[in-house]
Tab-separated table of C-alpha atoms in Angstrom:
chain	number	residue	atom	x	y	z
A	1	UNK	CA	7.835	-6.457	6.999
A	2	UNK	CA	9.694	-9.492	5.896
A	3	UNK	CA	6.800	-11.343	3.878
A	4	UNK	CA	3.143	-11.118	3.211
A	5	UNK	CA	1.032	-14.089	2.122
A	6	UNK	CA	-2.416	-14.090	0.629
A	7	UNK	CA	-4.861	-17.061	-0.484
A	8	UNK	CA	-8.248	-16.692	-2.240
A	9	UNK	CA	-8.684	-12.970	-2.411
A	10	UNK	CA	-9.934	-11.185	-5.497
A	11	UNK	CA	-7.748	-12.459	-8.385
A	12	UNK	CA	-5.396	-14.390	-6.255
A	13	UNK	CA	-6.715	-17.982	-6.116
A	14	UNK	CA	-3.695	-19.816	-4.907
A	15	UNK	CA	-1.502	-19.021	-1.998
A	16	UNK	CA	0.771	-16.283	-2.976
A	17	UNK	CA	3.945	-14.987	-0.983
A	18	UNK	CA	5.546	-11.622	-1.555
A	19	UNK	CA	8.983	-11.955	-0.061
A	20	UNK	CA	10.723	-8.756	1.231
A	21	UNK	CA	14.014	-10.266	2.198
A	22	UNK	CA	17.160	-9.711	0.386
A	23	UNK	CA	19.392	-11.901	-1.589
A	24	UNK	CA	22.710	-12.436	0.033
A	25	UNK	CA	24.574	-10.283	-2.436
A	26	UNK	CA	22.499	-7.234	-1.885
A	27	UNK	CA	22.547	-6.996	1.922
A	28	UNK	CA	23.191	-3.458	3.370
A	29	UNK	CA	24.925	-3.626	6.638
A	30	UNK	CA	24.147	0.185	7.227
A	31	UNK	CA	20.332	-0.790	7.966
A	32	UNK	CA	19.523	-2.422	11.186
A	33	UNK	CA	18.000	-5.376	9.217
A	34	UNK	CA	20.364	-5.864	6.455
A	35	UNK	CA	18.382	-8.702	5.017
A	36	UNK	CA	15.078	-6.696	4.605
A	37	UNK	CA	14.440	-4.768	1.423
A	38	UNK	CA	13.691	-0.997	1.972
A	39	UNK	CA	11.728	-0.831	-1.297
A	40	UNK	CA	10.021	-3.085	-3.611
A	41	UNK	CA	8.249	-2.449	-6.966
A	42	UNK	CA	5.355	-4.527	-8.625
A	43	UNK	CA	4.955	-4.432	-12.252
A	44	UNK	CA	2.458	-6.003	-14.632
A	45	UNK	CA	-0.217	-5.687	-17.274
A	46	UNK	CA	-3.520	-3.987	-16.732
A	47	UNK	CA	-5.883	-6.215	-14.694
A	48	UNK	CA	-3.028	-8.591	-13.858
A	49	UNK	CA	-3.790	-8.115	-10.140
A	50	UNK	CA	-1.120	-5.487	-8.819
A	51	UNK	CA	-3.930	-3.552	-7.069
A	52	UNK	CA	-5.504	-6.623	-5.728
A	53	UNK	CA	-2.364	-7.595	-4.040
A	54	UNK	CA	-1.914	-4.214	-2.492
A	55	UNK	CA	-5.603	-4.190	-1.615
A	56	UNK	CA	-5.052	-7.406	0.268
A	57	UNK	CA	-2.300	-5.898	2.473
A	58	UNK	CA	-4.572	-2.983	3.128
A	59	UNK	CA	-7.563	-5.300	4.050
A	60	UNK	CA	-5.523	-7.241	6.382
A	61	UNK	CA	-4.143	-4.474	8.355
A	62	UNK	CA	-7.500	-2.641	8.393
A	63	UNK	CA	-8.963	-5.724	9.977
A	64	UNK	CA	-6.136	-5.653	12.632
A	65	UNK	CA	-6.983	-2.193	13.516
A	66	UNK	CA	-10.831	-2.167	13.490
A	67	UNK	CA	-12.459	-5.593	13.310
A	68	UNK	CA	-13.200	-5.520	17.197
A	69	UNK	CA	-15.042	-2.187	16.713
A	70	UNK	CA	-16.856	-2.982	13.480
A	71	UNK	CA	-20.102	-4.289	15.080
A	72	UNK	CA	-22.726	-5.626	12.619
A	73	UNK	CA	-20.330	-4.804	9.763
A	74	UNK	CA	-19.735	-7.509	7.028
A	75	UNK	CA	-16.470	-8.913	6.740
A	76	UNK	CA	-14.359	-7.888	3.793
A	77	UNK	CA	-14.719	-11.114	2.059
A	78	UNK	CA	-14.064	-11.013	-1.708
A	79	UNK	CA	-12.814	-14.329	-2.886
A	80	UNK	CA	-11.656	-15.614	-6.287
A	81	UNK	CA	-14.798	-15.915	-8.389
A	82	UNK	CA	-13.667	-17.725	-11.403
A	83	UNK	CA	-13.234	-21.197	-10.033
A	84	UNK	CA	-15.557	-23.860	-8.620
A	85	UNK	CA	-14.504	-23.577	-4.936
A	86	UNK	CA	-17.113	-21.284	-3.873
A	87	UNK	CA	-17.245	-20.221	-0.190
A	88	UNK	CA	-13.481	-21.190	0.375
A	89	UNK	CA	-11.880	-19.020	3.069
A	90	UNK	CA	-9.546	-16.010	2.458
A	91	UNK	CA	-6.326	-16.252	4.378
A	92	UNK	CA	-3.640	-13.686	5.155
A	93	UNK	CA	-0.348	-13.902	6.956
A	94	UNK	CA	2.432	-11.540	7.552
A	95	UNK	CA	6.021	-11.853	9.093
A	96	UNK	CA	7.372	-8.666	10.805
A	97	UNK	CA	10.086	-7.739	13.338
A	98	UNK	CA	9.307	-5.456	16.212
A	99	UNK	CA	12.018	-4.602	18.845
A	100	UNK	CA	14.202	-7.272	17.340
A	101	UNK	CA	11.661	-10.086	17.867
A	102	UNK	CA	10.252	-11.811	14.797
A	103	UNK	CA	6.431	-12.312	14.670
A	104	UNK	CA	4.327	-14.268	12.385
A	105	UNK	CA	0.646	-13.590	12.413
A	106	UNK	CA	-2.196	-14.811	10.205
A	107	UNK	CA	-5.944	-15.555	9.975
A	108	UNK	CA	-8.616	-16.951	7.690
A	109	UNK	CA	-12.225	-16.024	7.227
A	110	UNK	CA	-15.297	-16.314	5.118
A	111	UNK	CA	-18.418	-14.051	4.767
A	112	UNK	CA	-19.659	-14.883	8.343
A	113	UNK	CA	-16.675	-15.351	10.729
A	114	UNK	CA	-13.058	-15.619	11.472
A	115	UNK	CA	-12.111	-19.425	10.946
A	116	UNK	CA	-8.581	-19.483	12.132
A	117	UNK	CA	-6.085	-17.067	13.947
A	118	UNK	CA	-2.636	-17.667	15.156
A	119	UNK	CA	0.290	-15.652	16.467
A	120	UNK	CA	3.870	-16.835	16.994
A	121	UNK	CA	7.156	-15.077	17.940
A	122	UNK	CA	10.851	-15.852	17.927
A	123	UNK	CA	12.307	-13.947	20.974
A	124	UNK	CA	16.142	-14.720	21.090
A	125	UNK	CA	15.563	-16.980	18.047
A	126	UNK	CA	13.328	-19.537	19.878
A	127	UNK	CA	9.958	-20.223	18.494
A	128	UNK	CA	6.926	-19.736	20.782
A	129	UNK	CA	3.103	-19.889	20.065
A	130	UNK	CA	1.308	-17.104	21.717
A	131	UNK	CA	-2.301	-18.212	20.714
A	132	UNK	CA	-4.148	-20.307	18.226
A	133	UNK	CA	-7.733	-20.162	17.222
A	134	UNK	CA	-9.656	-22.775	15.285
A	135	UNK	CA	-13.440	-22.043	14.777
A	136	UNK	CA	-13.592	-25.245	12.523
A	137	UNK	CA	-13.186	-27.245	15.590
A	138	UNK	CA	-15.804	-25.842	17.937
A	139	UNK	CA	-14.041	-22.578	18.479
A	140	UNK	CA	-10.909	-24.041	20.118
A	141	UNK	CA	-8.648	-21.571	21.655
A	142	UNK	CA	-5.154	-22.409	22.837
A	143	UNK	CA	-2.797	-19.988	24.555
A	144	UNK	CA	0.893	-20.413	25.096
A	145	UNK	CA	2.321	-20.972	28.484
A	146	UNK	CA	4.421	-17.763	28.135
A	147	UNK	CA	1.440	-15.551	27.367
A	148	UNK	CA	0.364	-13.825	30.580
A	149	UNK	CA	-2.951	-11.880	31.018
A	150	UNK	CA	-6.674	-12.705	31.130
A	151	UNK	CA	-6.618	-14.945	28.171
A	152	UNK	CA	-9.781	-16.853	28.593
A	153	UNK	CA	-11.763	-13.656	29.321
A	154	UNK	CA	-10.242	-12.238	26.242
A	155	UNK	CA	-11.480	-15.260	24.173
A	156	UNK	CA	-14.940	-15.064	25.559
A	157	UNK	CA	-15.112	-11.399	24.594
A	158	UNK	CA	-13.901	-11.867	21.176
A	159	UNK	CA	-16.893	-11.972	18.510
A	160	UNK	CA	-17.061	-14.727	15.769
A	161	UNK	CA	-16.485	-12.066	13.201
A	162	UNK	CA	-13.810	-10.050	14.953
A	163	UNK	CA	-9.969	-10.814	15.377
A	164	UNK	CA	-8.766	-11.765	18.832
A	165	UNK	CA	-5.609	-9.574	18.290
A	166	UNK	CA	-7.898	-6.558	17.567
A	167	UNK	CA	-10.020	-7.256	20.583
A	168	UNK	CA	-6.873	-7.521	22.762
A	169	UNK	CA	-6.202	-3.775	22.131
A	170	UNK	CA	-9.830	-2.913	23.198
A	171	UNK	CA	-9.562	-4.878	26.372
A	172	UNK	CA	-5.873	-3.647	26.987
A	173	UNK	CA	-4.422	-7.043	27.201
A	174	UNK	CA	-1.147	-6.643	28.790
A	175	UNK	CA	0.833	-8.594	26.190
A	176	UNK	CA	-1.328	-8.869	23.133
A	177	UNK	CA	-2.455	-5.029	23.296
A	178	UNK	CA	0.984	-3.674	22.530
A	179	UNK	CA	1.646	-6.385	19.939
A	180	UNK	CA	-1.844	-5.130	18.266
A	181	UNK	CA	-0.590	-1.583	18.420
A	182	UNK	CA	2.666	-2.443	16.454
A	183	UNK	CA	0.851	-4.381	13.801
A	184	UNK	CA	-1.798	-1.811	13.550
A	185	UNK	CA	0.610	1.115	12.783
A	186	UNK	CA	2.944	-1.016	10.524
A	187	UNK	CA	1.271	-0.291	7.059
A	188	UNK	CA	-0.055	2.775	5.602
A	189	UNK	CA	-1.822	2.487	2.039
A	190	UNK	CA	-2.230	5.078	-0.492
A	191	UNK	CA	-3.792	4.864	-4.008
A	192	UNK	CA	-3.679	7.265	-6.908
A	193	UNK	CA	-7.623	7.237	-6.458
A	194	UNK	CA	-7.355	9.097	-3.288
A	195	UNK	CA	-4.433	11.295	-3.769
A	196	UNK	CA	-6.829	14.343	-3.763
A	197	UNK	CA	-8.324	13.290	-0.466
A	198	UNK	CA	-4.918	13.305	1.184
A	199	UNK	CA	-4.200	17.107	0.775
A	200	UNK	CA	-5.660	18.124	4.038
A	201	UNK	CA	-3.834	15.281	5.871
A	202	UNK	CA	-0.572	16.284	4.272
A	203	UNK	CA	-1.036	19.897	5.056
A	204	UNK	CA	-2.055	19.250	8.708
A	205	UNK	CA	0.858	16.937	9.109
A	206	UNK	CA	3.311	19.610	7.777
A	207	UNK	CA	1.721	22.358	10.088
A	208	UNK	CA	2.364	20.154	13.044
A	209	UNK	CA	5.988	19.273	12.052
A	210	UNK	CA	7.906	22.346	11.028
A	211	UNK	CA	11.017	20.346	10.349
A	212	UNK	CA	9.096	18.315	7.913
A	213	UNK	CA	7.552	21.331	6.241
A	214	UNK	CA	11.049	22.645	5.736
A	215	UNK	CA	12.051	19.337	4.194
A	216	UNK	CA	9.030	19.491	1.683
A	217	UNK	CA	10.053	23.030	0.772
A	218	UNK	CA	13.506	21.924	-0.193
A	219	UNK	CA	12.291	18.922	-2.095
A	220	UNK	CA	9.728	20.892	-4.034
A	221	UNK	CA	12.322	23.552	-4.820
A	222	UNK	CA	14.747	20.839	-6.090
A	223	UNK	CA	12.310	18.951	-8.045
A	224	UNK	CA	12.499	21.199	-11.107
A	225	UNK	CA	8.741	22.216	-10.981
A	226	UNK	CA	9.423	25.918	-11.178
A	227	UNK	CA	8.452	26.310	-7.541
A	228	UNK	CA	10.717	28.134	-5.201
A	229	UNK	CA	8.522	28.085	-2.013
A	230	UNK	CA	5.372	26.941	-0.606
A	231	UNK	CA	3.170	28.472	2.170
A	232	UNK	CA	0.376	26.735	4.188
A	233	UNK	CA	-2.344	29.007	5.033
A	234	UNK	CA	-5.896	28.773	6.615
A	235	UNK	CA	-8.618	29.193	4.122
A	236	UNK	CA	-11.039	31.720	5.203
A	237	UNK	CA	-14.581	30.623	4.658
A	238	UNK	CA	-17.345	33.012	4.004
A	239	UNK	CA	-20.472	32.939	6.195
A	240	UNK	CA	-22.488	31.274	3.337
A	241	UNK	CA	-19.863	28.561	3.060
A	242	UNK	CA	-19.697	28.019	6.797
A	243	UNK	CA	-23.479	27.628	6.959
A	244	UNK	CA	-23.415	25.259	4.033
A	245	UNK	CA	-20.737	23.248	5.707
A	246	UNK	CA	-22.720	23.213	8.892
A	247	UNK	CA	-25.724	21.737	7.170
A	248	UNK	CA	-23.555	19.123	5.609
A	249	UNK	CA	-21.868	18.140	8.786
A	250	UNK	CA	-25.263	17.825	10.558
A	251	UNK	CA	-26.710	15.689	7.611
A	252	UNK	CA	-23.696	13.389	7.435
A	253	UNK	CA	-23.222	13.098	11.133
A	254	UNK	CA	-26.531	13.679	13.126
A	255	UNK	CA	-24.919	11.935	16.127
A	256	UNK	CA	-22.569	14.902	16.560
A	257	UNK	CA	-23.495	17.478	19.028
A	258	UNK	CA	-23.821	21.154	18.200
A	259	UNK	CA	-20.683	22.111	19.978
A	260	UNK	CA	-18.839	19.454	17.967
A	261	UNK	CA	-19.907	20.816	14.595
A	262	UNK	CA	-19.051	24.269	15.763
A	263	UNK	CA	-15.616	23.007	16.822
A	264	UNK	CA	-15.055	21.424	13.366
A	265	UNK	CA	-16.005	24.749	11.688
A	266	UNK	CA	-13.710	26.647	13.968
A	267	UNK	CA	-10.752	24.848	12.370
A	268	UNK	CA	-10.871	26.125	8.813
A	269	UNK	CA	-9.262	24.006	6.087
A	270	UNK	CA	-5.751	24.441	5.075
A	271	UNK	CA	-4.515	25.516	1.581
A	272	UNK	CA	-1.217	25.405	-0.037
A	273	UNK	CA	0.152	28.471	-1.916
A	274	UNK	CA	3.009	27.843	-4.314
A	275	UNK	CA	5.531	30.541	-5.271
A	276	UNK	CA	6.949	30.604	-8.667
A	277	UNK	CA	9.956	32.390	-10.167
A	278	UNK	CA	8.805	34.465	-13.214
A	279	UNK	CA	10.113	37.206	-15.344
A	280	UNK	CA	8.478	39.903	-12.906
A	281	UNK	CA	9.896	38.200	-9.911
A	282	UNK	CA	8.059	35.944	-7.464
A	283	UNK	CA	4.414	35.071	-8.247
A	284	UNK	CA	2.058	33.025	-5.960
A	285	UNK	CA	-0.146	30.456	-7.540
A	286	UNK	CA	-3.062	28.749	-5.870
A	287	UNK	CA	-2.611	25.019	-5.486
A	288	UNK	CA	-5.442	24.182	-7.836
A	289	UNK	CA	-3.552	25.904	-10.685
A	290	UNK	CA	-0.613	23.425	-10.402
A	291	UNK	CA	-0.430	20.431	-12.793
A	292	UNK	CA	-1.859	17.162	-11.635
A	293	UNK	CA	1.614	15.674	-11.322
A	294	UNK	CA	2.963	18.573	-9.130
A	295	UNK	CA	-0.187	18.103	-6.834
A	296	UNK	CA	0.380	14.456	-6.614
A	297	UNK	CA	4.010	14.790	-5.875
A	298	UNK	CA	3.354	17.322	-3.041
A	299	UNK	CA	0.550	15.164	-1.498
A	300	UNK	CA	2.880	12.107	-1.471
A	301	UNK	CA	5.635	13.975	0.341
A	302	UNK	CA	3.730	14.106	3.627
A	303	UNK	CA	3.260	10.318	3.955
A	304	UNK	CA	6.771	9.668	2.502
A	305	UNK	CA	8.480	11.861	5.194
A	306	UNK	CA	6.153	10.460	7.811
A	307	UNK	CA	7.387	6.930	7.063
A	308	UNK	CA	11.037	7.967	6.798
A	309	UNK	CA	10.724	9.573	10.274
A	310	UNK	CA	8.664	7.011	12.053
A	311	UNK	CA	9.532	3.833	10.153
A	312	UNK	CA	6.930	1.297	9.103
A	313	UNK	CA	5.619	0.364	5.536
A	314	UNK	CA	4.205	2.690	2.918
A	315	UNK	CA	2.182	0.993	0.220
A	316	UNK	CA	1.407	3.096	-2.975
A	317	UNK	CA	-0.651	1.807	-5.667
A	318	UNK	CA	0.119	3.403	-9.088
A	319	UNK	CA	2.676	5.718	-7.653
A	320	UNK	CA	3.425	6.985	-11.353
A	321	UNK	CA	0.165	8.662	-11.713
A	322	UNK	CA	1.080	11.775	-13.467
A	323	UNK	CA	4.590	11.772	-12.030
A	324	UNK	CA	7.738	12.042	-14.136
A	325	UNK	CA	9.768	8.731	-13.851
A	326	UNK	CA	12.693	10.849	-12.411
A	327	UNK	CA	10.549	11.927	-9.527
A	328	UNK	CA	9.569	8.322	-8.873
A	329	UNK	CA	13.136	7.144	-8.835
A	330	UNK	CA	14.082	9.945	-6.328
A	331	UNK	CA	11.330	9.093	-4.078
A	332	UNK	CA	12.486	5.350	-4.149
A	333	UNK	CA	16.156	6.534	-3.545
A	334	UNK	CA	14.990	8.253	-0.161
A	335	UNK	CA	14.083	4.797	1.166
A	336	UNK	CA	17.210	3.157	-0.139
A	337	UNK	CA	19.482	5.572	1.648
A	338	UNK	CA	20.176	4.614	5.436
A	339	UNK	CA	20.889	8.153	6.262
A	340	UNK	CA	17.531	9.493	5.110
A	341	UNK	CA	15.816	6.396	6.185
A	342	UNK	CA	17.295	5.713	9.618
A	343	UNK	CA	14.331	3.613	10.870
A	344	UNK	CA	14.361	1.382	7.886
A	345	UNK	CA	10.903	2.309	6.546
A	346	UNK	CA	9.904	0.194	3.528
A	347	UNK	CA	8.192	1.361	0.242
A	348	UNK	CA	5.949	-1.111	-1.692
A	349	UNK	CA	4.774	0.336	-4.916
A	350	UNK	CA	3.030	-0.699	-7.971
A	351	UNK	CA	3.714	0.850	-11.330
A	352	UNK	CA	3.282	0.582	-15.084
A	353	UNK	CA	6.315	2.700	-15.648
A	354	UNK	CA	9.467	0.524	-16.497
A	355	UNK	CA	11.939	3.152	-15.796
A	356	UNK	CA	11.599	2.226	-12.201
A	357	UNK	CA	13.424	-0.983	-13.096
A	358	UNK	CA	16.028	0.643	-15.266
A	359	UNK	CA	19.492	-0.384	-14.038
A	360	UNK	CA	21.252	2.349	-15.758
A	361	UNK	CA	22.231	5.990	-15.038
A	362	UNK	CA	20.214	7.960	-12.704
A	363	UNK	CA	17.383	5.482	-12.784
A	364	UNK	CA	19.392	2.727	-11.105
A	365	UNK	CA	17.677	2.695	-7.747
A	366	UNK	CA	16.397	-0.957	-7.325
A	367	UNK	CA	18.195	-4.323	-7.281
A	368	UNK	CA	16.959	-7.437	-8.928
A	369	UNK	CA	15.646	-8.804	-5.628
A	370	UNK	CA	13.423	-5.806	-5.315
A	371	UNK	CA	11.386	-6.246	-8.631
A	372	UNK	CA	8.309	-8.503	-8.938
A	373	UNK	CA	5.913	-9.129	-11.658
A	374	UNK	CA	2.146	-9.924	-11.247
A	375	UNK	CA	0.986	-12.239	-14.083
A	376	UNK	CA	-2.469	-13.621	-14.779
A	377	UNK	CA	-2.862	-17.216	-16.133
A	378	UNK	CA	-5.401	-18.662	-18.506
A	379	UNK	CA	-7.876	-19.208	-15.657
A	380	UNK	CA	-7.720	-15.369	-14.735
A	381	UNK	CA	-5.753	-16.230	-11.495
A	382	UNK	CA	-2.993	-13.849	-10.525
A	383	UNK	CA	0.418	-14.974	-9.388
A	384	UNK	CA	3.724	-13.553	-8.642
A	385	UNK	CA	7.289	-13.969	-10.001
A	386	UNK	CA	10.428	-12.412	-8.747
A	387	UNK	CA	12.904	-11.099	-11.211
A	388	UNK	CA	15.501	-13.315	-9.527
A	389	UNK	CA	13.619	-16.395	-10.717
A	390	UNK	CA	14.939	-15.487	-14.245
A	391	UNK	CA	18.613	-15.459	-13.063
A	392	UNK	CA	19.414	-12.206	-14.837
A	393	UNK	CA	23.019	-11.816	-16.275
A	394	UNK	CA	25.345	-9.088	-14.840
A	395	UNK	CA	24.881	-6.083	-17.066
A	396	UNK	CA	21.416	-7.199	-18.294
A	397	UNK	CA	19.066	-4.413	-18.999
A	398	UNK	CA	16.045	-5.390	-17.125
A	399	UNK	CA	13.551	-2.904	-18.544
A	400	UNK	CA	14.441	-3.720	-22.148
A	401	UNK	CA	13.978	-7.438	-21.419
A	402	UNK	CA	10.643	-6.941	-19.497
A	403	UNK	CA	9.233	-4.992	-22.478
A	404	UNK	CA	10.472	-7.730	-24.828
A	405	UNK	CA	8.300	-10.189	-22.641
A	406	UNK	CA	11.336	-12.120	-21.269
A	407	UNK	CA	9.919	-12.138	-17.746
A	408	UNK	CA	6.159	-12.118	-18.305
A	409	UNK	CA	3.838	-9.408	-17.016
A	410	UNK	CA	3.241	-7.462	-20.216
A	411	UNK	CA	-0.085	-7.183	-22.132
A	412	UNK	CA	-0.263	-9.806	-24.841
A	413	UNK	CA	-1.674	-7.651	-27.632
A	414	UNK	CA	-1.617	-8.325	-31.233
A	415	UNK	CA	-1.245	-4.963	-32.978
A	416	UNK	CA	-2.456	-6.284	-36.242
A	417	UNK	CA	-5.648	-7.497	-34.465
A	418	UNK	CA	-6.185	-3.875	-33.420
A	419	UNK	CA	-5.866	-2.618	-36.940
A	420	UNK	CA	-8.067	-5.195	-38.383
A	421	UNK	CA	-11.010	-3.765	-36.264
A	422	UNK	CA	-11.195	-1.260	-39.129
A	423	UNK	CA	-11.158	-3.800	-41.877
A	424	UNK	CA	-14.597	-4.777	-43.399
A	425	UNK	CA	-15.760	-6.368	-46.541
A	426	UNK	CA	-18.350	-4.799	-48.884
A	427	UNK	CA	-21.180	-6.065	-46.932
A	428	UNK	CA	-19.927	-4.463	-43.780
A	429	UNK	CA	-18.768	-7.811	-42.163
A	430	UNK	CA	-15.309	-7.803	-40.368
A	431	UNK	CA	-12.681	-9.462	-42.185
A	432	UNK	CA	-11.388	-11.125	-39.142
A	433	UNK	CA	-12.430	-14.763	-39.239
A	434	UNK	CA	-12.661	-15.016	-35.513
A	435	UNK	CA	-15.201	-12.012	-35.410
A	436	UNK	CA	-17.254	-13.523	-38.226
A	437	UNK	CA	-17.482	-16.847	-36.567
A	438	UNK	CA	-18.580	-15.170	-33.270
A	439	UNK	CA	-21.262	-13.144	-35.018
């Protein structure tokens, strides 16, 4: 992915572009696309909008994957709410390269329908328009001369609240169907909120890929967690738990046939058992006994290795949740290394941990063109600034200057005001004049 653009989504009021291309001085010719960053970090204060930006990425690609099949489901329309332009459309745009061809795809929508949609490509460096859609002009469709296939039938089959690109996959359009597949598989999004729910996915993935499981074993053993080995086992459910699970499945999915429920129950859940080195030798611990940071690190290794193997973009919101900064740095370093990342997968992460931007010692993993700040203005609108905009000098310690508020994106908190919250006069009134006036 080379860029992502969002307009009027949650705290992002104005058009905002996240640029994932490299400065000329930082290109890496060992990658197939030297001008594309393999990793990028977003920093900023709480509530600045980091999660909203990553959520926008997730929503766009979720719509690409599913909008054609989401019948009678409302569009994910959550515009900026602190302004006067109520009802304005949300817009997304992405630029990505597939099979050495650059694509630019974008769309806009409101609560009711898709308003605009367009797809362009640059085969051999020459621009061509594959299609454009403009519902603001009586649902005008235009298809490029180079686009073969049943285009008018595709337009007629596309619902007002569905993307044509998503519908193209359902109808197996000979050109747009494969393009939709490439976009649909491009991005995988994770959040610290759902790390726990990812455990079964990671375990199943490792069970299916023995080489990847061996890589996880080695990474865990070298992460200084006290773990020397892991084992993935099937959890044996008692008859009581099987019956309780059956009733739950039937209640949640009454549309499933009895044989489908039985099939699900026949596949017992997997569990991870960690082996530690102790004074009495090797001791096995249940996964639940491990620290939250160890569990999160293990769960992340599945998606990380999947992307490093297959390519694409991995988006992780709050990657530093209970993880030591050194572990975060080492995960980032995997994406920076062409040998470990042969398909040039990309990692986009948000964090409050400034060590990810330390350009010293073992933490020096990100260049200045890989660091961005999310800042909120006086109207509560989020915007982006790249570290490169500040023209940092050679040898400048990025993390120190960030904490000293040279770049913005840090909380503006008056520590004296915090202390004054405990200061009252004899009548029990706050000594802070602002508090007295407001009361």
